[in-house]
Each structure stands twice: as structure tokens, then as C-alpha cells.
Tab-separated table of C-alpha atoms in Angstrom:
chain	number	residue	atom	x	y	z
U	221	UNK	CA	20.091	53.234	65.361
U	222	UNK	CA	23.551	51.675	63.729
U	223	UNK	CA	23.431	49.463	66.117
U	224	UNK	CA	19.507	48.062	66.486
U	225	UNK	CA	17.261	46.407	63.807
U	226	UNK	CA	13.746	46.514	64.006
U	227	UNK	CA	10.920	45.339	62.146
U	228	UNK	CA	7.919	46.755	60.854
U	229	UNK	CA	6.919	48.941	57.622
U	230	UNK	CA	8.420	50.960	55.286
U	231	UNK	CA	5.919	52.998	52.987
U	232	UNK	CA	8.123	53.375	50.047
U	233	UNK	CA	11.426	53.262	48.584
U	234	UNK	CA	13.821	56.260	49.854
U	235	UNK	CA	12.733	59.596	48.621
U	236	UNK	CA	14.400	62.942	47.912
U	237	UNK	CA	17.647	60.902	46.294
U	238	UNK	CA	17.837	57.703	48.312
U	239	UNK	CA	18.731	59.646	51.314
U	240	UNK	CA	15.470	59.316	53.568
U	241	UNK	CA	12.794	56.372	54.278
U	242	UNK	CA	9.451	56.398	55.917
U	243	UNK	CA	9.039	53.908	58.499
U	244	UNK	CA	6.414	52.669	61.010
U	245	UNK	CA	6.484	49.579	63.619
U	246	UNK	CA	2.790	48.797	63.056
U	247	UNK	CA	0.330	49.291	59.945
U	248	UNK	CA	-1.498	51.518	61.797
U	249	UNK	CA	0.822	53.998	63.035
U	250	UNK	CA	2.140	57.054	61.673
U	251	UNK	CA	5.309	57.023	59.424
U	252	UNK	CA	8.351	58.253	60.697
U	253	UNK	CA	10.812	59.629	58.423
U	254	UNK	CA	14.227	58.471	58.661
U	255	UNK	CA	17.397	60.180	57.403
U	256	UNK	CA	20.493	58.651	55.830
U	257	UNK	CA	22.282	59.130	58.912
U	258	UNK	CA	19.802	57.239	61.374
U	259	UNK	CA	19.736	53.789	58.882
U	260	UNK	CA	22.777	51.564	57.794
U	261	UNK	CA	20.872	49.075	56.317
U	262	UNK	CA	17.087	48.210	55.432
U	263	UNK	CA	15.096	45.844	53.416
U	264	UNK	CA	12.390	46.443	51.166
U	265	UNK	CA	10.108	43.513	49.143
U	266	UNK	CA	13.126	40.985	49.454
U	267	UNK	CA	15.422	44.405	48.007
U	268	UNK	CA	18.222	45.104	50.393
U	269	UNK	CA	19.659	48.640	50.494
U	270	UNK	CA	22.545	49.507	51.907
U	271	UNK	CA	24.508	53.040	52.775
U	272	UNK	CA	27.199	54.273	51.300
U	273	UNK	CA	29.272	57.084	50.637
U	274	UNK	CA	28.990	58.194	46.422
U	275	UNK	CA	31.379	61.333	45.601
U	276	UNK	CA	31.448	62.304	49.058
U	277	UNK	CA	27.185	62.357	49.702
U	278	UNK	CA	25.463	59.585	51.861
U	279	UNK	CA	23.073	57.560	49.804
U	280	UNK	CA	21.283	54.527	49.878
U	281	UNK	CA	22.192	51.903	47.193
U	282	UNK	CA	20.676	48.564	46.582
U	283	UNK	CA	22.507	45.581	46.785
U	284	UNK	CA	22.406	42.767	43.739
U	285	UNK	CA	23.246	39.490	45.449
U	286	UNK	CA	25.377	37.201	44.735
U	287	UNK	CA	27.483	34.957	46.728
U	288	UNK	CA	30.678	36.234	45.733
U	289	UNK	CA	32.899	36.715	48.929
U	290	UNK	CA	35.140	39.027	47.640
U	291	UNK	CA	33.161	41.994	45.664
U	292	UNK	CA	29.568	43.437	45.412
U	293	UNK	CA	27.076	44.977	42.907
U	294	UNK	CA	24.926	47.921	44.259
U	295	UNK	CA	22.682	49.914	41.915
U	296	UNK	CA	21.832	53.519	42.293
U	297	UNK	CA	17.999	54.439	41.535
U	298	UNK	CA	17.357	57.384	39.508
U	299	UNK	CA	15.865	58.610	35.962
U	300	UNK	CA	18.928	56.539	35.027
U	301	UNK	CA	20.347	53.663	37.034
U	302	UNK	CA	24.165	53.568	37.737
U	303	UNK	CA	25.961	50.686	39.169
U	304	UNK	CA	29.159	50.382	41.483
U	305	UNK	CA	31.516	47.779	42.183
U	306	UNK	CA	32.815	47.031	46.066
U	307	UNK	CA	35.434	45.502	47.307
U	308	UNK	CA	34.682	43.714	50.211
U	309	UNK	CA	37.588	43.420	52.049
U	310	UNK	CA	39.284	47.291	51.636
U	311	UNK	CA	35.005	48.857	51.196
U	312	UNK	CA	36.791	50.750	48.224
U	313	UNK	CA	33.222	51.440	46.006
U	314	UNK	CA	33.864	52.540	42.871
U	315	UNK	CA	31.548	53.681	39.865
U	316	UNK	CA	30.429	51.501	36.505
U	317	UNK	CA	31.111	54.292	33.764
U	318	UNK	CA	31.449	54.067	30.119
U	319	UNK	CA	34.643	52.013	31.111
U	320	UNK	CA	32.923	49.698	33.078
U	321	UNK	CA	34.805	46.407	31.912
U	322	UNK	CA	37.904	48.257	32.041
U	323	UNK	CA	37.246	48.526	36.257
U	324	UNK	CA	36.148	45.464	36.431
U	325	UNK	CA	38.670	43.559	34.647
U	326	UNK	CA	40.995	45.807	36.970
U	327	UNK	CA	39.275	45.338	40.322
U	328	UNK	CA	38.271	41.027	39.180
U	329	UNK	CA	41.696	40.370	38.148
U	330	UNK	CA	40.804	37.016	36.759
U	331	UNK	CA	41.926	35.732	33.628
U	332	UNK	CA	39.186	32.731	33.745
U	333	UNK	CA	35.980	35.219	32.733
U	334	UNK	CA	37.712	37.660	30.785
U	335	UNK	CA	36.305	36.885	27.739
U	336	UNK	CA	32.737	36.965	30.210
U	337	UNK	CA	33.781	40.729	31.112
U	338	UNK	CA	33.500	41.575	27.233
U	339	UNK	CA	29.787	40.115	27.269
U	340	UNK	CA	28.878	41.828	30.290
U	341	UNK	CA	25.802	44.791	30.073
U	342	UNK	CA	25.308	47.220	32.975
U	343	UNK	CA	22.645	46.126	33.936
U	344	UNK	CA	21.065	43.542	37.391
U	345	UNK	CA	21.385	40.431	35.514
U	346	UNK	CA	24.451	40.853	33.922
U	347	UNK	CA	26.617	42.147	36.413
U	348	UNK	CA	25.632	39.741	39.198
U	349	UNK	CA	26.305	36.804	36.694
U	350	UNK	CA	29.306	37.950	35.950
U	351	UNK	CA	30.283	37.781	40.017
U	352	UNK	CA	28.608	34.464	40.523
U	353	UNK	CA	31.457	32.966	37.556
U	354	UNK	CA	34.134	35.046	39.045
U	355	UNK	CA	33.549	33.106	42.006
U	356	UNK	CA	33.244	29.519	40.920
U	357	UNK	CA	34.846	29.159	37.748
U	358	UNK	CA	37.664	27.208	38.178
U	359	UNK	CA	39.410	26.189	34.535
U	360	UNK	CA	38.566	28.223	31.241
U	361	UNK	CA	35.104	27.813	29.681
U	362	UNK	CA	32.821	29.179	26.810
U	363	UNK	CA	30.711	32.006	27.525
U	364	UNK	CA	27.985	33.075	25.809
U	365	UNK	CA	25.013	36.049	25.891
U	366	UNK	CA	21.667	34.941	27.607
U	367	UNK	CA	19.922	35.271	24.756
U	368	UNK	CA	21.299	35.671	20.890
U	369	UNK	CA	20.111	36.619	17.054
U	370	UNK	CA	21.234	34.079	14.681
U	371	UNK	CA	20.572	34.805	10.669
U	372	UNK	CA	21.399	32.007	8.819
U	373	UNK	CA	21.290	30.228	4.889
U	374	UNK	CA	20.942	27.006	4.461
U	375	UNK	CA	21.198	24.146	1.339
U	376	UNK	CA	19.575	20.523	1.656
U	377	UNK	CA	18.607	17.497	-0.157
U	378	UNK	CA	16.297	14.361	0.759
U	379	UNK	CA	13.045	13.005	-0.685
U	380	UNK	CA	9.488	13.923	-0.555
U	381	UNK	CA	6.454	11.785	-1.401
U	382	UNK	CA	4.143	13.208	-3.087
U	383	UNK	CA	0.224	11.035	-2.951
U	384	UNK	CA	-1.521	10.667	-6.492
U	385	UNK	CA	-4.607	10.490	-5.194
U	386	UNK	CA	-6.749	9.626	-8.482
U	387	UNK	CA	-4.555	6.223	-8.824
U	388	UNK	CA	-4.962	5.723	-5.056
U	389	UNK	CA	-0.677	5.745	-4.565
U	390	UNK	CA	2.135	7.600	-3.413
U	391	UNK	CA	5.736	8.100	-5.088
U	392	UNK	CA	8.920	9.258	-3.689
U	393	UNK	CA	11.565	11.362	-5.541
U	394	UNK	CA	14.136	13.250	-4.600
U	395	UNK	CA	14.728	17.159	-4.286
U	396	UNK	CA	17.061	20.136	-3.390
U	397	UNK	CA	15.820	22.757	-0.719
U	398	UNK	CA	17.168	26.315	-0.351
U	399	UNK	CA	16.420	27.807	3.063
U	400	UNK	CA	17.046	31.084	4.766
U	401	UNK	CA	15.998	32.262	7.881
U	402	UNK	CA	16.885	34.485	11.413
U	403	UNK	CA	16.085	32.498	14.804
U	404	UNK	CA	16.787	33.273	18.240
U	405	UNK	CA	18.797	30.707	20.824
U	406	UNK	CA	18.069	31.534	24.821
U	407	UNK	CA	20.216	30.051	27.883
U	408	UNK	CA	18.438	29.330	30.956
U	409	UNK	CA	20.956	28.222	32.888
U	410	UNK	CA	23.636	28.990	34.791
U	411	UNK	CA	26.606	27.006	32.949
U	412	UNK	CA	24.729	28.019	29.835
U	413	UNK	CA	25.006	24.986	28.011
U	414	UNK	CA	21.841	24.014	27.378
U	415	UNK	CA	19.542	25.999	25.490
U	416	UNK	CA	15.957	26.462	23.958
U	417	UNK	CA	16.268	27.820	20.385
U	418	UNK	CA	13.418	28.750	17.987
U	419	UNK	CA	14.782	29.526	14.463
U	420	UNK	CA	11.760	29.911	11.655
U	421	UNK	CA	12.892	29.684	8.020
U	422	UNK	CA	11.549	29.949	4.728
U	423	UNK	CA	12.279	27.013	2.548
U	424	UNK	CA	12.213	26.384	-1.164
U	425	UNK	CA	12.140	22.922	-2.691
U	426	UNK	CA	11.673	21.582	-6.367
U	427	UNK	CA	11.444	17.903	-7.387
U	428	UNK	CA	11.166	15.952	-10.502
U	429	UNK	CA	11.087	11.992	-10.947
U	430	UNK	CA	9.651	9.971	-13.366
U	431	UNK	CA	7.648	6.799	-12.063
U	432	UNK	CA	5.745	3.546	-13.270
U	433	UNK	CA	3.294	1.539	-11.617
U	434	UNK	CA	0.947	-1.522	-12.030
U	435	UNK	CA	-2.251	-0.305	-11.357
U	436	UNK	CA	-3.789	-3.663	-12.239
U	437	UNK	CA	-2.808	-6.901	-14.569
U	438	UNK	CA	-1.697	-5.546	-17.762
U	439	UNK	CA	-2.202	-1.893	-16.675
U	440	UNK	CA	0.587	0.386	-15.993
U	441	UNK	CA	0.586	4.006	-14.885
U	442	UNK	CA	3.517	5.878	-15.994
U	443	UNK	CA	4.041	9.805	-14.712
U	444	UNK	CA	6.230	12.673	-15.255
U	445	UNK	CA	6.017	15.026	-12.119
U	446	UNK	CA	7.564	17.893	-11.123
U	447	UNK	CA	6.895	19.870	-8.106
U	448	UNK	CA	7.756	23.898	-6.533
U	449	UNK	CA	6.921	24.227	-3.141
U	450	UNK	CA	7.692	27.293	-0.910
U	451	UNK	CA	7.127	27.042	2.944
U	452	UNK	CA	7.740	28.152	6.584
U	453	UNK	CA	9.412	26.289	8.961
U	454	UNK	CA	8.837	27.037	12.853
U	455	UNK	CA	11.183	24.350	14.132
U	456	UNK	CA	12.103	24.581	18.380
U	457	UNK	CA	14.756	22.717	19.968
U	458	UNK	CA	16.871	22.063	22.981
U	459	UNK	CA	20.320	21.832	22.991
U	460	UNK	CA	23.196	20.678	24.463
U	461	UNK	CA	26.774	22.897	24.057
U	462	UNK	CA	30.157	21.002	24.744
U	463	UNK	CA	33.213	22.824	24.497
U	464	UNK	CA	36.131	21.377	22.393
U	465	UNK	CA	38.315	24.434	23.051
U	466	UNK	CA	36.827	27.152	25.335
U	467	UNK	CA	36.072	30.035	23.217
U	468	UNK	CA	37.109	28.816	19.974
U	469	UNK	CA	34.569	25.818	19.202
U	470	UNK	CA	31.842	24.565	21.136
U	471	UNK	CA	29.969	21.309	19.862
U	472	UNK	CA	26.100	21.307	20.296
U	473	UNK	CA	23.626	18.091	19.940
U	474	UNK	CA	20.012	19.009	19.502
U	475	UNK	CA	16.153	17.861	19.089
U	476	UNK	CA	12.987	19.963	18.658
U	477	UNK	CA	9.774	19.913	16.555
U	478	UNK	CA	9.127	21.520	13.621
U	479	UNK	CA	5.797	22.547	12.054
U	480	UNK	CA	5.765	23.444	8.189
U	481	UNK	CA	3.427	25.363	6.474
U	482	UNK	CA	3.105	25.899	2.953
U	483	UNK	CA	2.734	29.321	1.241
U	484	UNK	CA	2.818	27.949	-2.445
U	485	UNK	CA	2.925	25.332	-4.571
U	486	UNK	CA	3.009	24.237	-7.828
U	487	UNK	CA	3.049	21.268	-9.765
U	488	UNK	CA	3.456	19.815	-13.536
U	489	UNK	CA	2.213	15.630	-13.481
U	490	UNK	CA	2.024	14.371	-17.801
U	491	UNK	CA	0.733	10.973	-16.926
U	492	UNK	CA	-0.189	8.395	-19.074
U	493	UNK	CA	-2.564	5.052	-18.376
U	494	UNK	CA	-0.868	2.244	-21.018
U	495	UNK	CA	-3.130	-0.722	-21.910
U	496	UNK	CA	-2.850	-3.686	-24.319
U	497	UNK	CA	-4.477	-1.699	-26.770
U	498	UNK	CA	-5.017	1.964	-25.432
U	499	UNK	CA	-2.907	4.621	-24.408
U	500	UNK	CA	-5.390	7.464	-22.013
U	501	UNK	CA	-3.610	10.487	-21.129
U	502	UNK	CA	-4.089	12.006	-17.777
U	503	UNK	CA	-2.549	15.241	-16.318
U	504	UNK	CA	-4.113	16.373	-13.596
U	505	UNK	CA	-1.976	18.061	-10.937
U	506	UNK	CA	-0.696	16.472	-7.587
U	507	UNK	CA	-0.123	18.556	-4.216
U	508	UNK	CA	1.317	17.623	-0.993
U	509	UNK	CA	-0.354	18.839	2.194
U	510	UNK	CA	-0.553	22.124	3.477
U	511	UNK	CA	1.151	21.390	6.839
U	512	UNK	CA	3.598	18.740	7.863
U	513	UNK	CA	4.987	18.222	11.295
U	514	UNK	CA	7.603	16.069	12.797
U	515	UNK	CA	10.987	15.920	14.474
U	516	UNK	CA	14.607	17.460	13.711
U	517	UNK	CA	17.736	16.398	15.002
U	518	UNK	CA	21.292	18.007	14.563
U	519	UNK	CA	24.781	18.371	15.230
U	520	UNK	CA	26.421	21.917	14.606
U	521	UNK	CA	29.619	24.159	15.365
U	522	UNK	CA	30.329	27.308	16.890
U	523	UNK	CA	33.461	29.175	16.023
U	524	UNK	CA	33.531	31.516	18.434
U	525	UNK	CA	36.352	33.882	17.325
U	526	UNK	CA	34.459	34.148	13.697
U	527	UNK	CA	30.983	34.095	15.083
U	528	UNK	CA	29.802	31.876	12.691
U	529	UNK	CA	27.601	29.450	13.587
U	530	UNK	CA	27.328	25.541	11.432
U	531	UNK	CA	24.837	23.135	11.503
U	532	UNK	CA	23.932	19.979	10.012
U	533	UNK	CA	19.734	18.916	10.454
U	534	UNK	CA	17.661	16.087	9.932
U	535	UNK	CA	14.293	16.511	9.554
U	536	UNK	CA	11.496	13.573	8.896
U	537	UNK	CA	7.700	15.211	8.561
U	538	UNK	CA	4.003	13.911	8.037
U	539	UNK	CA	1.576	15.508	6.401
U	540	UNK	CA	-1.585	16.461	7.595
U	541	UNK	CA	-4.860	14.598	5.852
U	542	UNK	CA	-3.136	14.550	3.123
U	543	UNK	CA	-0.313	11.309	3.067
U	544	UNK	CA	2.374	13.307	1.958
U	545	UNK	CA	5.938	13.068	4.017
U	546	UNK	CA	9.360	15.223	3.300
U	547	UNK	CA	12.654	14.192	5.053
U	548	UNK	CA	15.401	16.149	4.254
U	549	UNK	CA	19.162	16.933	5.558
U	550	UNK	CA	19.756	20.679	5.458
U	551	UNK	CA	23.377	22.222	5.977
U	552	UNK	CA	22.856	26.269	8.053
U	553	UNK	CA	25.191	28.223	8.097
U	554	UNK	CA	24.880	31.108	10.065
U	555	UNK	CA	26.306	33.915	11.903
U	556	UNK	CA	25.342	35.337	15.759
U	557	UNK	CA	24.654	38.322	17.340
């Protein structure tokens, strides 16, 4: 049967070990049971399997594709999956232990994804990514995990305006922010360059200015304010990764959304309506709204070797009902997993 495909059915994947199948031509026949040594080769639900010799027993092992000439991934089904490495041209299999990127440094031989080898997990999305680069990477490159934890700290400054609603106006004044925050940055494709990163923060800002206005001839409106707020940021962005030196820095441009939401605030306004002849007192308290949205932009660094992770951000958000806006530039600095 080495010799002859057919096909037809199989009921499930190989039983008692990998060593048998059931097969039948036609739904409505009987299954016949097949043992390792009447099948080379079947496929299963787009899963090939293939057989092979493991420590000296016949067995059926899946095959991970890639389109790597020279080596292939097969996984071994079981309570726990184990993988093996083949060379293609000699059919030398041998096992993924707890040394794993030790064999395949030593079977690979390529200098190029090295630094990919040490990122590798044994696992059917690691190890066939790991063949697909051994295979087409043809000068020395970044890599980086699919998917990575990034804790960060951050310091800012910009302005916020803050309405006064009983005088019908708005002022600006400046303020500091102190952020802090853990995010998580995913690469869906294959160069993994680009990314889609979502990395919420809590932020703290305080502001104080002092401001006068003409609320009508003769009239002026002169206020003290100065304003806590604590919030949440749930920026997401997309961005692009440009090496400078492979694995050593890697530039990124990116641009996302952000929606804030406040968790407190606080605020002192001593105000004071000055007339020819009067002086009226008025210190009712200003807010800004509870939820601003808008866009961030930003430039940042990787260095790889320390893991550390830099970036500069611009945000610019609107409040919601309430005409309230804070743009700010805030400096992360951060370090990933």
C-alpha cells in the first residue's frame, strides 16, 4: 500500500500511539483498520501525517509545513506533545528536548536567525516560523516574540483647558502628568515589523494658572485655578519597526486612538468679578469632562540588548459634552518581556 494512494475516510486520528488508522472508501462502509506498516503517509482535516521511525518504534508524526527545502517540523501527539527536527536530504530525525535550540542551532547552522533560535518555543507556531526565516532570510535582521508585555513609566507636560462654564469661557494653562502603565504589543506579520499595540495607563496631572478676562465693558473676571485629575488611558496603535542596527536598536513610528476616562478630580477656582465700584467674589469649582478622546502619535526606541523600550507621544484630546481639551507630550520609558 507504499506504493498506492487512495481516497476516502478516515474516522479519527491514529489510535493506540499513532501506530494504527481507521479507514473506509465510502461513508457508508465499514472501517478498516490500518497498521503502521500498511500507510506511509495520510491526511487528515488539511493535517498531514507522516511515518517515521522514533527510538527504533514506527509511529505516525504530523508534519508542520513550511516551505523550507532543507529541514522539517513533525509533532508527536500524546498527553504531552514532542517535536522533531528532519533533515531532508540525509532523513536523520532527531528529537526537540530540553536542549532544543542547542539541536537546532546545530542541525540550522545559520548565523542569520540565531538570535531567532533564542526566541523560539516548542511549540507549532514557533518552530515552523523559525524554518520559514531560516529559509529566506538573507542579511541580519531584528527579531522579535509574536506577542510581548511591556511595563512602562512615563513623565509629560502640555496644556489643558479647562471651560468656566458660569462666565460662559474656557482658559488654557499648563500642567505636568505622571503616568504608569503595562501594555501589550502583537506582530501579525511575517517580517514582524508592523504591529498593533494596546498599552492602558493611569495618568496623573495637576495644573495651576492664573487668568483675566473681559467679561463685558469695564468688567473683568480674574481667577486663580488649580486642578488634580487622575485618569485611564486605553490608547491603541499601529506601528511601524525599522531597524538601525539589527538587534541592537530598532526605530518605530506610530498612530492609534486613545480614550481617557477620569477616575477623580479635584479642583480649587478663587475668582473674583472687579467692577468700577464693586469687587463680587466667586469660587465655585470648575471640572473638565469625564471622557476625552482623540489621536496619539509617536516616535520611540528599542534597545534590544537592554530590553528597554523609549518612547516619545503626542497626544491632542476632546472632551465629551463638556468643551474641555488636554494635549500633552509624554516621555515612556519602559522595559519588555
Amino acid at each position: 500500500m507504499d506504493t498506492v494512494h487512495f481516497s476516502g475516510y478516515i474516522e479519527k486520528l491514529p489510535s493506540k500511539a499513532f501506530s494504527e488508522i481507521s479507514f473506509k472508501k465510502f461513508k457508508r462502509d465499514i472501517p478498516t483498520t490500518y497498521g503502521i506498516d500498511d500507510v506511509s503517509e495520510f491526511r487528515y482535516n488539511d493535517r498531514l501525517f507522516f511515518r517515521r521511525t522514533v527510538d527504533g518504534e514506527r509511529v505516525f508524526l504530523e508534519y508542520l509545513p513550511t516551505d523550507n527545502p532543507n529541514f522539517r517540523i513533525y509533532r508527536r501527539q500524546g498527553q504531552t506533545a514532542s517535536y522533531y527536527i528532519e533533515n531532508s536530504k540525509s532523513g536523520e530525525l532527531k528529537l526537540l528536548d530540553e536542549r532544543y535550540k542547542e539541536t537546532l542551532a546545530e542541525e540550522l547552522d545559520n548565523p542569520l536567525v540565531a538570535n531567532l533560535i533564542a526566541l523560539t518555543n516548542r511549540n507549532e507556531f514557533s518552530l515552523p516560523y523559525l524554518l520559514q526565516n531560516d529559509h529566506k532570510v538573507t542579511k541580519p535582521r531584528t527579531f522579535s516574540k509574536p506577542i510581548s508585555v511591556v511595563p512602562f513609566v512615563g513623565t509629560g507636560s502640555g496644556n489643558v483647558q479647562i471651560p468656566i462654564e458660569f462666565q460662559n469661557a474656557t482658559v488654557e494653562q499648563s500642567m505636568m502628568l505622571l503616568t504608569g502603565g503595562i501594555g501589550v504589543e502583537a506582530f501579525p506579520n511575517f517580517r514582524r515589523n508592523l504591529s498593533v499595540s494596546f498599552m492602558p495607563y493611569l495618568a496623573g496631572l495637576n495644573s495651576t494658572g492664573f487668568h483675566t478676562m473681559t467679561v463685558r465693558p469695564n468688567e473683568v473676571f480674574e481667577t486663580n485655578i488649580s486642578l488634580t485629575w487622575i485618569g485611564v488611558q486605553l490608547p491603541i496603535s499601529a506601528r511601524y519597526y525599522l531597524d538601525l542596527k539589527p538587534q541592537v536598536l530598532r526605530l518605530y513610528a506610530e498612530v492609534g486612538y486613545t480614550l481617557s476616562m477620569t477616575l477623580s478630580q479635584q479642583s480649587i477656582q478663587t475668582g473674583a468679578l472687579v467692577k468700577p465700584a464693586e469687587v463680587r467674589m466667586d469660587n465655585r469649582p470648575v471640572s473638565i469632562a469625564e471622557q476625552h478622546r482623540g489621536m496619539v502619535y509617536g516616535i520611540g526606541l528599542d534597545i534590544i540588548p537592554l530590553k528597554a523600550h523609549v518612547g516619545i507621544k503626542s497626544n491632542s484630546l476632546t472632551g465629551q459634552k463638556i468643551d474641555s481639551k488636554i494635549t500633552f507630550i509624554n516621555l515612556q520609558i519602559g522595559y519588555r518581556f
